[in-house]
Amino acid sequence: MTESHGISPTSDHFTCMVDLFGRAGLLEKAENLIDEMPLEPNASVWGALLGACRINGNTELAEVAMSHLINLGVVDSGSYALMSNMYSDLGNLEGLSDVRKLMRQKQISKTPGCSWIQVNNRVHVFTADDTRHLQRKEVYEKLDKLMEKIEDTGKYVNKLGFSGPKSCHSEKLAVAFGLMTLPSWMTVYIMKSLPICRDCHLLMKLISEATSRELVIRDAHRFHHFRDGSCSCGDYW
Ligand code: ZN
Ligand code: ZN
């Protein structure tokens, strides 16, 4: 860039490179690039590294990225959610309780995860382990049926023995509701207030395959378009 085009890289360029290295699983290169940056790495750079760590399951480096975000004073509930999802994916209960403690100290309230879906011009909101939606009984039954169908394929392992916080995330309920109420040709569109977790992401891919339905989830970061068992994000988010 500098030699052939006379352009000096800005923080945005470094953010993109960190993201690219992360996608390629080259965390060490991403880390080295940040170390050698001529600029002071900003929140986007550390945010990109944090995302890369989540995907590659590297909690140590994620903690480094997180501490920089905290020092910069820009850490939001989304980053904390990402961190706790990561610990919970790995079954690291100690890490999980540390994040919770930190959130209390920083007085960051846990944004309650919720998902919305529009059906017949009405917006239906679901929270995790929903106890308020009028048709929740039917929704849980539908979800149970879906889970059975998916577990039969052998592609989904219900993480037994780890009863963490992911009992039933709101998007699972919203999808079950969408599938039971919308006509079969219709794509199911869902909005979600937090980033989708790995478990739900895998489940959505399998639901799209098992039901031959297209599902679109707009989470806190991006759109996920699930079709025929895969997602448009390429499992990177
Ligand atoms: Zn989830
Ligand atoms: Zn996705």
mmCIF file of C-alpha atoms in Angstrom, residues 120-218:
data_model
loop_
_atom_site.group_PDB
_atom_site.id
_atom_site.type_symbol
_atom_site.label_atom_id
_atom_site.label_comp_id
_atom_site.label_asym_id
_atom_site.label_seq_id
_atom_site.Cartn_x
_atom_site.Cartn_y
_atom_site.Cartn_z
ATOM 1 C CA ASN A 120 -49.614 -11.140 10.648
ATOM 2 C CA ASN A 121 -48.570 -7.531 11.249
ATOM 3 C CA ARG A 122 -47.946 -8.173 14.897
ATOM 4 C CA VAL A 123 -44.549 -8.222 16.565
ATOM 5 C CA HIS A 124 -43.994 -11.127 18.933
ATOM 6 C CA VAL A 125 -41.216 -10.794 21.486
ATOM 7 C CA PHE A 126 -39.538 -13.759 23.118
ATOM 8 C CA THR A 127 -37.085 -13.672 26.003
ATOM 9 C CA ALA A 128 -34.789 -16.521 27.055
ATOM 10 C CA ASP A 129 -36.816 -19.238 28.793
ATOM 11 C CA ASP A 130 -39.907 -17.229 27.964
ATOM 12 C CA THR A 131 -42.738 -17.402 30.453
ATOM 13 C CA ARG A 132 -44.951 -14.674 29.055
ATOM 14 C CA HIS A 133 -45.889 -15.361 25.451
ATOM 15 C CA LEU A 134 -49.511 -16.463 25.220
ATOM 16 C CA GLN A 135 -48.750 -19.435 22.984
ATOM 17 C CA ARG A 136 -45.593 -20.463 24.836
ATOM 18 C CA LYS A 137 -46.898 -23.966 25.524
ATOM 19 C CA GLU A 138 -47.357 -24.686 21.802
ATOM 20 C CA VAL A 139 -44.034 -22.987 21.043
ATOM 21 C CA TYR A 140 -42.104 -25.208 23.481
ATOM 22 C CA GLU A 141 -43.853 -28.277 22.074
ATOM 23 C CA LYS A 142 -42.919 -27.272 18.549
ATOM 24 C CA LEU A 143 -39.330 -26.694 19.643
ATOM 25 C CA ASP A 144 -39.197 -30.095 21.359
ATOM 26 C CA LYS A 145 -40.376 -31.764 18.163
ATOM 27 C CA LEU A 146 -37.794 -29.890 16.129
ATOM 28 C CA MET A 147 -35.037 -30.851 18.564
ATOM 29 C CA GLU A 148 -36.028 -34.503 18.402
ATOM 30 C CA LYS A 149 -35.939 -34.446 14.625
ATOM 31 C CA ILE A 150 -32.523 -32.800 14.667
ATOM 32 C CA GLU A 151 -31.019 -34.992 17.357
ATOM 33 C CA ASP A 152 -32.093 -37.999 15.268
ATOM 34 C CA THR A 153 -29.780 -36.824 12.485
ATOM 35 C CA GLY A 154 -26.831 -37.190 14.868
ATOM 36 C CA LYS A 155 -25.436 -33.831 13.773
ATOM 37 C CA TYR A 156 -26.380 -32.057 16.956
ATOM 38 C CA VAL A 157 -25.095 -32.985 20.356
ATOM 39 C CA ASN A 158 -27.014 -31.543 23.239
ATOM 40 C CA LYS A 159 -24.285 -30.617 25.671
ATOM 41 C CA LEU A 160 -25.361 -32.786 28.552
ATOM 42 C CA GLY A 161 -23.755 -32.295 31.896
ATOM 43 C CA PHE A 162 -23.294 -28.613 31.379
ATOM 44 C CA SER A 163 -26.300 -26.784 32.642
ATOM 45 C CA GLY A 164 -25.002 -23.306 32.002
ATOM 46 C CA PRO A 165 -26.967 -20.203 31.179
ATOM 47 C CA LYS A 166 -27.989 -21.406 27.740
ATOM 48 C CA SER A 167 -31.118 -23.168 28.754
ATOM 49 C CA CYS A 168 -33.280 -21.813 25.980
ATOM 50 C CA HIS A 169 -32.198 -18.748 24.079
ATOM 51 C CA SER A 170 -34.929 -16.516 22.726
ATOM 52 C CA GLU A 171 -34.188 -17.059 19.021
ATOM 53 C CA LYS A 172 -34.958 -20.765 19.330
ATOM 54 C CA LEU A 173 -38.434 -19.907 20.576
ATOM 55 C CA ALA A 174 -38.931 -17.223 17.928
ATOM 56 C CA VAL A 175 -37.951 -19.653 15.168
ATOM 57 C CA ALA A 176 -40.256 -22.365 16.514
ATOM 58 C CA PHE A 177 -43.064 -19.812 16.637
ATOM 59 C CA GLY A 178 -42.330 -18.648 13.087
ATOM 60 C CA LEU A 179 -42.308 -22.193 11.755
ATOM 61 C CA MET A 180 -45.636 -23.018 13.372
ATOM 62 C CA THR A 181 -47.423 -19.830 12.313
ATOM 63 C CA LEU A 182 -46.042 -18.714 8.950
ATOM 64 C CA PRO A 183 -46.981 -20.353 5.647
ATOM 65 C CA SER A 184 -44.455 -22.973 4.582
ATOM 66 C CA TRP A 185 -43.168 -20.960 1.596
ATOM 67 C CA MET A 186 -42.279 -17.991 3.732
ATOM 68 C CA THR A 187 -38.804 -17.131 4.990
ATOM 69 C CA VAL A 188 -38.691 -16.737 8.769
ATOM 70 C CA TYR A 189 -37.182 -13.350 9.733
ATOM 71 C CA ILE A 190 -35.992 -12.776 13.276
ATOM 72 C CA MET A 191 -34.295 -9.885 15.060
ATOM 73 C CA LYS A 192 -32.135 -10.560 18.081
ATOM 74 C CA SER A 193 -30.713 -8.048 20.572
ATOM 75 C CA LEU A 194 -27.433 -9.871 21.274
ATOM 76 C CA PRO A 195 -24.966 -11.800 19.124
ATOM 77 C CA ILE A 196 -26.182 -15.313 18.395
ATOM 78 C CA CYS A 197 -24.271 -18.034 20.279
ATOM 79 C CA ARG A 198 -22.525 -20.983 18.671
ATOM 80 C CA ASP A 199 -25.076 -23.469 19.913
ATOM 81 C CA CYS A 200 -28.047 -21.608 18.443
ATOM 82 C CA HIS A 201 -26.118 -20.940 15.219
ATOM 83 C CA LEU A 202 -25.501 -24.652 14.688
ATOM 84 C CA LEU A 203 -29.088 -25.400 15.564
ATOM 85 C CA MET A 204 -30.414 -22.844 13.058
ATOM 86 C CA LYS A 205 -28.342 -24.406 10.294
ATOM 87 C CA LEU A 206 -29.747 -27.831 11.127
ATOM 88 C CA ILE A 207 -33.313 -26.517 11.396
ATOM 89 C CA SER A 208 -33.012 -24.920 7.945
ATOM 90 C CA GLU A 209 -31.885 -28.287 6.594
ATOM 91 C CA ALA A 210 -34.420 -30.431 8.431
ATOM 92 C CA THR A 211 -37.398 -28.228 7.553
ATOM 93 C CA SER A 212 -36.225 -26.994 4.106
ATOM 94 C CA ARG A 213 -36.996 -23.478 5.287
ATOM 95 C CA GLU A 214 -34.950 -20.325 4.957
ATOM 96 C CA LEU A 215 -34.266 -18.522 8.207
ATOM 97 C CA VAL A 216 -32.834 -15.021 8.517
ATOM 98 C CA ILE A 217 -31.574 -13.789 11.866
ATOM 99 C CA ARG A 218 -30.362 -10.251 12.283
#
